[in-house]
PDB file of C-alpha atoms in Angstrom:
ATOM      1  CA  MET A   1     -43.200-126.458-137.492  1.00  0.00           C
ATOM      2  CA  ALA A   2     -42.900-126.937-141.211  1.00  0.00           C
ATOM      3  CA  LEU A   3     -44.387-130.391-141.837  1.00  0.00           C
ATOM      4  CA  PHE A   4     -47.534-128.421-139.270  1.00  0.00           C
ATOM      5  CA  VAL A   5     -47.489-125.837-142.055  1.00  0.00           C
ATOM      6  CA  ILE A   6     -47.763-128.143-144.958  1.00  0.00           C
ATOM      7  CA  ALA A   7     -50.239-130.308-143.377  1.00  0.00           C
ATOM      8  CA  LEU A   8     -52.520-126.974-142.322  1.00  0.00           C
ATOM      9  CA  LEU A   9     -52.311-125.599-146.537  1.00  0.00           C
ATOM     10  CA  PRO A  10     -55.329-128.048-148.174  1.00  0.00           C
ATOM     11  CA  LEU A  11     -56.973-126.565-144.982  1.00  0.00           C
ATOM     12  CA  GLY A  12     -56.252-123.100-146.333  1.00  0.00           C
ATOM     13  CA  PHE A  13     -56.638-124.344-150.083  1.00  0.00           C
ATOM     14  CA  ALA A  14     -59.997-125.310-149.289  1.00  0.00           C
ATOM     15  CA  GLY A  15     -61.326-122.327-147.144  1.00  0.00           C
ATOM     16  CA  LEU A  16     -60.117-120.184-149.670  1.00  0.00           C
ATOM     17  CA  VAL A  17     -62.205-122.074-152.437  1.00  0.00           C
ATOM     18  CA  ALA A  18     -65.367-122.083-149.971  1.00  0.00           C
ATOM     19  CA  VAL A  19     -64.662-118.161-149.668  1.00  0.00           C
ATOM     20  CA  ILE A  20     -64.871-117.863-154.294  1.00  0.00           C
ATOM     21  CA  VAL A  21     -67.361-120.292-154.319  1.00  0.00           C
ATOM     22  CA  TYR A  22     -69.913-118.311-151.754  1.00  0.00           C
ATOM     23  CA  ASP A  23     -68.976-115.479-153.272  1.00  0.00           C
ATOM     24  CA  ALA A  24     -69.674-116.088-156.514  1.00  0.00           C
ATOM     25  CA  GLU A  25     -73.337-117.795-155.059  1.00  0.00           C
ATOM     26  CA  ASN A  26     -74.576-114.481-153.856  1.00  0.00           C
ATOM     27  CA  SER A  27     -73.335-112.413-157.214  1.00  0.00           C
ATOM     28  CA  TYR A  28     -76.296-114.108-158.276  1.00  0.00           C
ATOM     29  CA  ARG A  29     -78.610-113.859-155.471  1.00  0.00           C
ATOM     30  CA  ASP A  30     -78.296-110.213-156.895  1.00  0.00           C
ATOM     31  CA  TYR A  31     -80.046-110.268-159.910  1.00  0.00           C
ATOM     32  CA  ASP A  32     -83.282-112.226-157.711  1.00  0.00           C
ATOM     33  CA  ARG A  33     -82.967-109.115-154.805  1.00  0.00           C
ATOM     34  CA  VAL A  34     -83.085-105.837-157.341  1.00  0.00           C
ATOM     35  CA  LYS A  35     -86.412-107.857-159.214  1.00  0.00           C
ATOM     36  CA  ALA A  36     -88.133-108.517-156.223  1.00  0.00           C
ATOM     37  CA  CYS A  37     -87.708-104.710-155.502  1.00  0.00           C
ATOM     38  CA  LEU A  38     -88.965-103.658-158.514  1.00  0.00           C
ATOM     39  CA  GLN A  39     -91.458-106.044-157.852  1.00  0.00           C
ATOM     40  CA  LYS A  40     -92.469-104.693-154.335  1.00  0.00           C
ATOM     41  CA  HIS A  41     -92.466-101.409-155.950  1.00  0.00           C
ATOM     42  CA  ARG A  42     -95.390-102.864-158.342  1.00  0.00           C
ATOM     43  CA  PHE A  43     -93.811-102.157-161.574  1.00  0.00           C
ATOM     44  CA  LYS A  44     -94.279-105.086-164.246  1.00  0.00           C
ATOM     45  CA  VAL A  45     -90.942-106.769-164.891  1.00  0.00           C
ATOM     46  CA  GLY A  46     -90.737-108.388-168.175  1.00  0.00           C
ATOM     47  CA  GLU A  47     -87.599-110.036-169.864  1.00  0.00           C
ATOM     48  CA  GLY A  48     -84.253-109.954-167.934  1.00  0.00           C
ATOM     49  CA  TRP A  49     -81.108-110.935-168.809  1.00  0.00           C
ATOM     50  CA  GLN A  50     -77.154-111.777-167.206  1.00  0.00           C
ATOM     51  CA  HIS A  51     -74.422-111.934-167.865  1.00  0.00           C
ATOM     52  CA  ARG A  52     -73.006-114.637-166.409  1.00  0.00           C
ATOM     53  CA  ASP A  53     -69.292-115.621-166.021  1.00  0.00           C
ATOM     54  CA  MET A  54     -68.065-117.091-163.144  1.00  0.00           C
ATOM     55  CA  TYR A  55     -69.165-113.960-160.870  1.00  0.00           C
ATOM     56  CA  LEU A  56     -72.643-112.503-162.312  1.00  0.00           C
ATOM     57  CA  GLU A  57     -70.750-109.349-163.562  1.00  0.00           C
ATOM     58  CA  ASP A  58     -74.336-107.634-165.534  1.00  0.00           C
ATOM     59  CA  PHE A  59     -78.008-107.834-165.310  1.00  0.00           C
ATOM     60  CA  GLY A  60     -81.137-106.073-166.119  1.00  0.00           C
ATOM     61  CA  TRP A  61     -84.707-105.926-167.076  1.00  0.00           C
ATOM     62  CA  GLN A  62     -87.294-104.460-168.912  1.00  0.00           C
ATOM     63  CA  VAL A  63     -89.157-102.450-167.003  1.00  0.00           C
ATOM     64  CA  GLN A  64     -93.349-101.450-167.248  1.00  0.00           C
ATOM     65  CA  LEU A  65     -94.048 -97.863-165.237  1.00  0.00           C
ATOM     66  CA  ALA A  66     -97.056 -96.953-164.149  1.00  0.00           C
ATOM     67  CA  ASN A  67     -98.077 -94.506-167.216  1.00  0.00           C
ATOM     68  CA  GLU A  68     -97.083 -97.695-169.211  1.00  0.00           C
ATOM     69  CA  GLN A  69     -93.906 -96.889-170.363  1.00  0.00           C
ATOM     70  CA  TRP A  70     -91.359 -99.193-170.448  1.00  0.00           C
ATOM     71  CA  ILE A  71     -87.244 -98.689-169.572  1.00  0.00           C
ATOM     72  CA  GLU A  72     -84.591-100.344-169.620  1.00  0.00           C
ATOM     73  CA  LEU A  73     -82.742-101.264-166.389  1.00  0.00           C
ATOM     74  CA  ASN A  74     -79.148-102.094-166.302  1.00  0.00           C
ATOM     75  CA  ILE A  75     -76.668-102.801-164.046  1.00  0.00           C
ATOM     76  CA  TYR A  76     -73.245-103.116-165.125  1.00  0.00           C
ATOM     77  CA  ASP A  77     -69.712-105.222-163.766  1.00  0.00           C
ATOM     78  CA  GLY A  78     -68.009-102.924-161.721  1.00  0.00           C
ATOM     79  CA  SER A  79     -71.127-100.980-160.225  1.00  0.00           C
ATOM     80  CA  PRO A  80     -71.442-101.294-156.372  1.00  0.00           C
ATOM     81  CA  ILE A  81     -74.991-101.333-157.099  1.00  0.00           C
ATOM     82  CA  ARG A  82     -76.375-104.755-156.086  1.00  0.00           C
ATOM     83  CA  THR A  83     -78.909-104.400-154.181  1.00  0.00           C
ATOM     84  CA  CYS A  84     -81.917-101.962-153.230  1.00  0.00           C
ATOM     85  CA  ARG A  85     -80.554-100.564-150.476  1.00  0.00           C
ATOM     86  CA  SER A  86     -76.695 -99.856-152.219  1.00  0.00           C
ATOM     87  CA  ARG A  87     -76.177 -96.321-152.014  1.00  0.00           C
ATOM     88  CA  LEU A  88     -76.607 -93.878-155.498  1.00  0.00           C
ATOM     89  CA  GLN A  89     -75.127 -90.624-156.481  1.00  0.00           C
ATOM     90  CA  GLY A  90     -77.463 -90.427-159.599  1.00  0.00           C
ATOM     91  CA  LEU A  91     -79.313 -91.396-162.210  1.00  0.00           C
ATOM     92  CA  ARG A  92     -77.878 -91.500-166.107  1.00  0.00           C
ATOM     93  CA  VAL A  93     -80.036 -91.848-168.486  1.00  0.00           C
ATOM     94  CA  THR A  94     -79.762 -92.642-171.539  1.00  0.00           C
ATOM     95  CA  THR A  95     -82.448 -92.498-174.718  1.00  0.00           C
ATOM     96  CA  SER A  96     -82.721 -91.990-178.329  1.00  0.00           C
ATOM     97  CA  GLY A  97     -84.646 -89.038-177.893  1.00  0.00           C
ATOM     98  CA  ALA A  98     -84.698 -86.942-174.629  1.00  0.00           C
ATOM     99  CA  PHE A  99     -81.626 -87.191-173.248  1.00  0.00           C
ATOM    100  CA  ALA A 100     -77.939 -87.473-175.165  1.00  0.00           C
ATOM    101  CA  ASP A 101     -75.722 -90.461-174.261  1.00  0.00           C
ATOM    102  CA  ASP A 102     -74.676 -90.073-170.961  1.00  0.00           C
ATOM    103  CA  ALA A 103     -76.599 -88.194-169.366  1.00  0.00           C
ATOM    104  CA  TYR A 104     -76.017 -88.142-165.593  1.00  0.00           C
ATOM    105  CA  LEU A 105     -78.830 -86.782-163.143  1.00  0.00           C
ATOM    106  CA  PRO A 106     -76.973 -86.235-159.438  1.00  0.00           C
ATOM    107  CA  PHE A 107     -79.290 -86.465-156.756  1.00  0.00           C
ATOM    108  CA  VAL A 108     -77.785 -83.295-154.923  1.00  0.00           C
ATOM    109  CA  HIS A 109     -79.399 -80.966-157.921  1.00  0.00           C
ATOM    110  CA  PRO A 110     -81.201 -78.931-155.467  1.00  0.00           C
ATOM    111  CA  SER A 111     -84.804 -78.363-157.370  1.00  0.00           C
ATOM    112  CA  LEU A 112     -85.340 -82.279-157.219  1.00  0.00           C
ATOM    113  CA  THR A 113     -86.710 -81.272-154.269  1.00  0.00           C
ATOM    114  CA  GLU A 114     -90.073 -79.731-156.295  1.00  0.00           C
ATOM    115  CA  VAL A 115     -89.598 -84.038-157.428  1.00  0.00           C
ATOM    116  CA  THR A 116     -89.447 -85.888-153.947  1.00  0.00           C
ATOM    117  CA  GLY A 117     -90.026 -83.367-151.842  1.00  0.00           C
ATOM    118  CA  ASP A 118     -88.399 -83.771-148.460  1.00  0.00           C
ATOM    119  CA  ASN A 119     -87.476 -87.528-148.778  1.00  0.00           C
ATOM    120  CA  PRO A 120     -83.961 -87.410-149.852  1.00  0.00           C
ATOM    121  CA  LEU A 121     -82.238 -90.311-152.260  1.00  0.00           C
ATOM    122  CA  ALA A 122     -79.931 -92.387-152.173  1.00  0.00           C
ATOM    123  CA  THR A 123     -81.000 -95.546-152.389  1.00  0.00           C
ATOM    124  CA  VAL A 124     -82.134 -97.410-155.479  1.00  0.00           C
ATOM    125  CA  GLU A 125     -85.414 -97.554-153.329  1.00  0.00           C
ATOM    126  CA  ASP A 126     -85.435 -94.000-152.956  1.00  0.00           C
ATOM    127  CA  VAL A 127     -85.642 -93.491-156.421  1.00  0.00           C
ATOM    128  CA  LEU A 128     -88.161 -96.224-157.210  1.00  0.00           C
ATOM    129  CA  VAL A 129     -90.461 -94.472-154.706  1.00  0.00           C
ATOM    130  CA  ASP A 130     -89.787 -91.680-157.426  1.00  0.00           C
ATOM    131  CA  LEU A 131     -88.989 -92.673-160.340  1.00  0.00           C
ATOM    132  CA  GLU A 132     -91.551 -91.747-163.187  1.00  0.00           C
ATOM    133  CA  ASP A 133     -92.144 -88.255-161.613  1.00  0.00           C
ATOM    134  CA  LEU A 134     -87.520 -88.601-161.608  1.00  0.00           C
ATOM    135  CA  LEU A 135     -87.412 -89.516-165.575  1.00  0.00           C
ATOM    136  CA  SER A 136     -90.119 -86.493-166.519  1.00  0.00           C
ATOM    137  CA  TRP A 137     -87.875 -84.061-164.735  1.00  0.00           C
ATOM    138  CA  ALA A 138     -84.961 -84.533-166.180  1.00  0.00           C
ATOM    139  CA  ALA A 139     -85.966 -84.678-169.305  1.00  0.00           C
ATOM    140  CA  ALA A 140     -88.025 -81.013-168.578  1.00  0.00           C
ATOM    141  CA  ASN A 141     -84.895 -80.161-167.007  1.00  0.00           C
ATOM    142  CA  PRO A 142     -82.058 -80.979-169.210  1.00  0.00           C
ATOM    143  CA  GLU A 143     -79.932 -78.148-167.586  1.00  0.00           C
ATOM    144  CA  ALA A 144     -79.802 -80.220-164.711  1.00  0.00           C
ATOM    145  CA  LEU A 145     -77.938 -82.544-166.130  1.00  0.00           C
ATOM    146  CA  LEU A 146     -74.046 -83.337-166.242  1.00  0.00           C
ATOM    147  CA  SER A 147     -72.005 -84.864-169.025  1.00  0.00           C
ATOM    148  CA  ARG A 148     -69.928 -87.844-168.186  1.00  0.00           C
ATOM    149  CA  GLU A 149     -67.115 -85.782-167.504  1.00  0.00           C
ATOM    150  CA  ALA A 150     -68.092 -83.987-165.350  1.00  0.00           C
ATOM    151  CA  VAL A 151     -69.601 -87.325-163.315  1.00  0.00           C
ATOM    152  CA  SER A 152     -66.345 -88.125-160.243  1.00  0.00           C
ATOM    153  CA  GLN A 153     -67.706 -91.450-159.758  1.00  0.00           C
ATOM    154  CA  PRO A 154     -69.980 -92.875-162.263  1.00  0.00           C
ATOM    155  CA  SER A 155     -70.780 -96.185-160.929  1.00  0.00           C
ATOM    156  CA  ARG A 156     -73.022 -94.402-158.805  1.00  0.00           C
ATOM    157  CA  TYR A 157     -75.067 -93.505-161.258  1.00  0.00           C
ATOM    158  CA  LEU A 158     -77.906 -96.328-161.606  1.00  0.00           C
ATOM    159  CA  ARG A 159     -77.983 -96.492-165.710  1.00  0.00           C
ATOM    160  CA  ILE A 160     -81.929 -96.231-167.213  1.00  0.00           C
ATOM    161  CA  LYS A 161     -82.621 -96.539-170.755  1.00  0.00           C
ATOM    162  CA  THR A 162     -85.628 -95.225-172.171  1.00  0.00           C
ATOM    163  CA  VAL A 163     -87.036 -94.447-175.630  1.00  0.00           C
ATOM    164  CA  ASN A 164     -90.115 -91.741-175.323  1.00  0.00           C
ATOM    165  CA  VAL A 165     -89.703 -89.916-171.895  1.00  0.00           C
ATOM    166  CA  LYS A 166     -93.433 -88.128-170.932  1.00  0.00           C
TER     167      LYS A 166
END
């Protein structure tokens, strides 16, 4: 029996290595998946960046909205947001002007129906449909934004950085 267990050890190790390699390769596909989603929604996707290690930890792009405003959309290590179907709780918006650092816009805010109508916001895909309107609404309604301390799961907020919001 002991010889049988010893004989299986290399197979178990090889299986573990295969799983790790597959996970690492899959993490690098996340960058392309989210970029394709942005392009599908007709955003001009500019320069991108990736923090490469064994896994793709962080990544993001400069994105031009239809109103010609440029934003940075960034996904950081530890975030469960890895595809356009990833579920969100809101937006984290940072700018040098209209918003203070760590301004969180939760999707449960009742006034967001002004922007989204009856379409609930749940995924990255949902946000991209109304992104410009959401950013404008947030700039016009700073009282709806929460501080970092008031947010229970900040990793579930899509991080957007912009300089000037219309």
